[in-house]
CSV table of C-alpha atoms in Angstrom, one decimal:
chain,number,residue,atom,x,y,z
D,4,MET,CA,14.2,-28.9,5.0
D,5,ILE,CA,12.9,-29.2,8.5
D,6,MET,CA,14.9,-27.4,11.2
D,7,LYS,CA,14.5,-27.8,15.0
D,8,GLY,CA,17.5,-26.4,16.8
D,9,THR,CA,20.4,-27.8,14.8
D,10,HIS,CA,18.6,-30.9,13.4
D,11,VAL,CA,18.2,-30.6,9.6
D,12,LYS,CA,16.3,-33.0,7.4
D,13,GLU,CA,16.1,-32.6,3.6
D,14,LEU,CA,12.8,-32.5,1.9
D,15,SER,CA,12.0,-32.9,-1.8
D,16,VAL,CA,12.5,-29.8,-3.9
D,17,ALA,CA,8.9,-30.1,-5.2
D,18,ARG,CA,7.6,-29.5,-1.7
D,19,ALA,CA,9.9,-26.4,-1.2
D,20,ASN,CA,8.9,-26.0,2.4
D,21,VAL,CA,11.1,-25.1,5.3
D,22,GLY,CA,9.6,-25.6,8.8
D,23,PRO,CA,9.2,-25.6,11.6
D,24,VAL,CA,12.1,-23.5,12.5
D,25,ASP,CA,13.0,-22.8,16.1
D,26,GLN,CA,16.4,-21.3,16.9
D,27,GLY,CA,15.5,-19.8,20.2
D,28,GLY,CA,12.9,-17.5,18.7
D,29,PRO,CA,9.4,-18.1,17.3
D,30,VAL,CA,8.6,-21.3,15.4
D,31,ILE,CA,7.8,-20.6,11.8
D,32,ARG,CA,7.7,-22.5,8.5
D,33,LEU,CA,8.3,-21.4,5.0
D,34,GLU,CA,5.7,-22.6,2.5
D,35,ALA,CA,6.1,-22.4,-1.3
D,36,TRP,CA,4.2,-19.5,-2.9
D,37,THR,CA,0.6,-20.3,-3.9
D,38,GLU,CA,-2.2,-18.7,-5.8
D,39,ALA,CA,-3.8,-17.7,-2.4
D,40,ASP,CA,-0.7,-15.7,-1.5
D,41,LEU,CA,-1.7,-12.8,-3.7
D,42,SER,CA,-3.5,-11.5,-0.6
D,43,LEU,CA,-0.1,-11.3,1.2
D,44,LEU,CA,1.3,-9.2,-1.6
D,45,ARG,CA,-1.7,-6.9,-1.4
D,46,ALA,CA,-1.4,-6.6,2.4
D,47,ALA,CA,2.3,-5.8,2.1
D,48,ASN,CA,1.6,-3.1,-0.6
D,49,THR,CA,0.5,-0.3,1.7
D,50,PRO,CA,2.2,3.1,2.1
D,51,GLU,CA,3.4,2.1,5.6
D,52,MET,CA,4.8,-1.3,4.5
D,53,THR,CA,6.6,0.1,1.5
D,54,ALA,CA,7.8,3.4,2.9
D,55,HIS,CA,11.4,2.2,2.7
D,56,LEU,CA,10.9,0.6,-0.7
D,57,GLY,CA,9.8,3.5,-2.9
D,58,GLY,CA,6.0,3.2,-2.1
D,59,PRO,CA,3.2,0.9,-3.2
D,60,GLU,CA,3.1,-0.8,-6.6
D,61,THR,CA,0.2,-0.7,-9.0
D,62,GLU,CA,-2.2,-3.6,-9.1
D,63,ALA,CA,-0.8,-4.6,-12.5
D,64,LYS,CA,2.8,-4.8,-11.0
D,65,LEU,CA,1.5,-6.8,-8.1
D,66,ILE,CA,-0.2,-9.3,-10.4
D,67,GLY,CA,3.0,-9.5,-12.5
D,68,ARG,CA,5.1,-10.1,-9.3
D,69,HIS,CA,2.6,-12.8,-8.1
D,70,ARG,CA,2.7,-14.6,-11.4
D,71,ARG,CA,6.5,-14.5,-11.4
D,72,TYR,CA,6.6,-16.0,-7.9
D,73,LEU,CA,4.3,-18.8,-9.0
D,74,ARG,CA,6.2,-19.5,-12.2
D,75,ASP,CA,9.8,-19.4,-10.7
D,76,ARG,CA,10.2,-22.9,-9.2
D,77,ASP,CA,14.0,-23.5,-9.6
D,78,PRO,CA,15.5,-23.5,-6.1
D,79,GLY,CA,18.9,-22.9,-7.5
D,80,ALA,CA,17.7,-19.6,-9.0
D,81,GLY,CA,15.6,-18.7,-6.0
D,82,LEU,CA,12.2,-19.1,-4.5
D,83,MET,CA,9.6,-17.0,-2.7
D,84,PHE,CA,7.8,-18.2,0.4
D,85,ALA,CA,4.9,-17.4,2.7
D,86,VAL,CA,6.1,-17.2,6.3
D,87,VAL,CA,3.6,-19.3,8.2
D,88,LEU,CA,3.0,-19.7,12.0
D,89,PRO,CA,2.2,-23.0,13.7
D,90,ASP,CA,-1.5,-22.1,13.8
D,91,GLY,CA,-1.5,-21.6,10.0
D,92,GLN,CA,-1.5,-17.8,9.9
D,93,ARG,CA,0.4,-16.3,7.1
D,94,ALA,CA,2.6,-13.7,8.8
D,95,GLY,CA,4.7,-12.5,5.9
D,96,ILE,CA,6.8,-13.0,2.8
D,97,ILE,CA,10.4,-13.9,2.2
D,98,GLY,CA,12.5,-15.2,-0.6
D,99,TYR,CA,15.9,-15.4,-2.2
D,100,TRP,CA,17.0,-14.9,-5.8
D,101,GLU,CA,20.1,-14.7,-7.9
D,102,ARG,CA,21.7,-11.4,-8.9
D,103,THR,CA,25.1,-10.1,-9.8
D,104,TRP,CA,26.6,-7.8,-7.1
D,105,ARG,CA,30.0,-6.1,-7.6
D,106,ASP,CA,30.7,-8.4,-10.6
D,107,GLN,CA,30.0,-11.6,-8.5
D,108,PRO,CA,27.0,-14.0,-8.6
D,109,VAL,CA,25.3,-13.9,-5.3
D,110,TYR,CA,21.9,-14.5,-3.8
D,111,GLU,CA,19.8,-11.6,-2.5
D,112,THR,CA,17.0,-11.8,0.1
D,113,GLY,CA,14.2,-9.6,1.1
D,114,TRP,CA,11.1,-9.9,3.3
D,115,SER,CA,7.9,-8.3,4.6
D,116,VAL,CA,6.2,-9.2,7.9
D,117,MET,CA,2.7,-8.0,8.4
D,118,PRO,CA,2.2,-5.3,11.0
D,119,GLY,CA,0.3,-7.5,13.5
D,120,PHE,CA,3.3,-9.9,13.6
D,121,GLN,CA,6.2,-7.4,13.7
D,122,GLY,CA,8.5,-7.2,16.7
D,123,ARG,CA,8.2,-10.9,17.6
D,124,GLY,CA,11.4,-12.2,15.9
D,125,ILE,CA,9.4,-13.7,13.0
D,126,ALA,CA,11.4,-12.0,10.3
D,127,THR,CA,14.7,-13.0,12.0
D,128,ALA,CA,13.6,-16.6,12.1
D,129,ALA,CA,12.4,-16.4,8.5
D,130,ALA,CA,15.8,-14.8,7.4
D,131,ARG,CA,17.6,-17.7,9.1
D,132,ALA,CA,15.4,-20.3,7.4
D,133,VAL,CA,15.7,-18.7,3.9
D,134,ALA,CA,19.5,-18.6,4.4
D,135,GLU,CA,19.4,-22.4,5.0
D,136,ARG,CA,17.4,-22.9,1.8
D,137,ALA,CA,19.9,-20.8,-0.2
D,138,ARG,CA,22.8,-22.6,1.5
D,139,ALA,CA,21.4,-26.0,0.5
D,140,GLN,CA,21.7,-25.1,-3.2
D,141,HIS,CA,25.5,-25.0,-3.0
D,142,ARG,CA,25.5,-22.5,-5.9
D,143,ARG,CA,26.5,-19.1,-4.3
D,144,ARG,CA,28.9,-18.2,-1.6
D,145,TYR,CA,27.0,-15.2,-0.3
D,146,LEU,CA,23.5,-14.1,0.5
D,147,HIS,CA,23.0,-10.3,0.6
D,148,ALA,CA,20.3,-8.2,2.0
D,149,PHE,CA,19.9,-4.5,1.2
D,150,PRO,CA,17.6,-2.8,3.7
D,151,ALA,CA,17.3,1.0,3.6
D,152,ALA,CA,20.0,2.6,5.7
D,153,ASP,CA,17.4,4.5,7.6
D,154,HIS,CA,15.3,1.4,8.4
D,155,PRO,CA,16.4,0.2,11.9
D,156,ALA,CA,14.1,-2.8,12.1
D,157,SER,CA,15.3,-4.4,8.9
D,158,ASN,CA,18.9,-3.7,9.7
D,159,ALA,CA,18.4,-5.3,13.2
D,160,ILE,CA,17.0,-8.4,11.5
D,161,CYS,CA,20.1,-8.7,9.4
D,162,ARG,CA,22.3,-8.4,12.4
D,163,LYS,CA,20.3,-10.9,14.5
D,164,ALA,CA,20.2,-13.4,11.6
D,165,GLY,CA,24.0,-13.4,11.4
D,166,PHE,CA,24.7,-11.1,8.4
D,167,THR,CA,27.8,-8.9,8.4
D,168,LEU,CA,27.4,-5.2,7.6
D,169,LEU,CA,29.7,-4.3,4.8
D,170,GLY,CA,28.7,-0.6,4.7
D,171,GLU,CA,26.3,1.8,3.0
D,172,THR,CA,25.8,1.7,-0.8
D,173,ASP,CA,23.5,3.2,-3.4
D,174,PHE,CA,21.0,0.6,-4.7
D,175,GLU,CA,18.5,0.8,-7.4
D,176,TYR,CA,15.0,-0.2,-6.2
D,177,PRO,CA,12.5,0.0,-7.5
D,178,PRO,CA,14.0,0.2,-11.0
D,179,GLY,CA,14.8,3.8,-11.8
D,180,THR,CA,15.0,4.9,-8.2
D,181,VAL,CA,18.3,5.0,-6.3
D,182,MET,CA,18.0,4.5,-2.5
D,183,ARG,CA,20.7,4.5,0.2
D,184,CYS,CA,21.0,1.0,1.6
D,185,ASN,CA,23.1,-1.0,3.9
D,186,ASP,CA,24.9,-4.0,2.3
D,187,TRP,CA,24.6,-7.0,4.6
D,188,ARG,CA,26.3,-10.3,3.7
D,189,LEU,CA,26.0,-13.8,5.0
D,190,GLU,CA,28.4,-16.5,4.0
D,191,LEU,CA,26.7,-19.6,2.9
């Protein structure tokens, strides 16, 4: 799907790219996850970047996550993307995936934007773009995001991307760890 303002053009599922996106903010594109994107996972796996997510993962868990991102290619079930700037720089990670929330099938989204690219609206543009990808599947009514309640930047991204705050909730992430999150929902 290519988006410029409100113009939308469908692309083949095999390409699985969204871009460029310009809704009054930065122009970004979403590119399907590749072997080379393991470096993005490693860059996002620092104590600073994972402070609101339970801390860094082991190298083995990162490799497993990377393999899962490469293997999972069904857009109806969800996809992971690299957030790419017009000059080709890979600024972050975003995706959507299926889950059951409060006994309802929904999509969930999550993202990481590298420190050098934060504060520029890139995550908000990426959240809008990934919502369009999820919406195009016509499988789920809602897309949820669960940022830590004490993470103002991620909560601001949800608000700016058009999500509605439903309230605070306990959320298990990573598995075995309960964290206090805000439940944000976007109708698809």
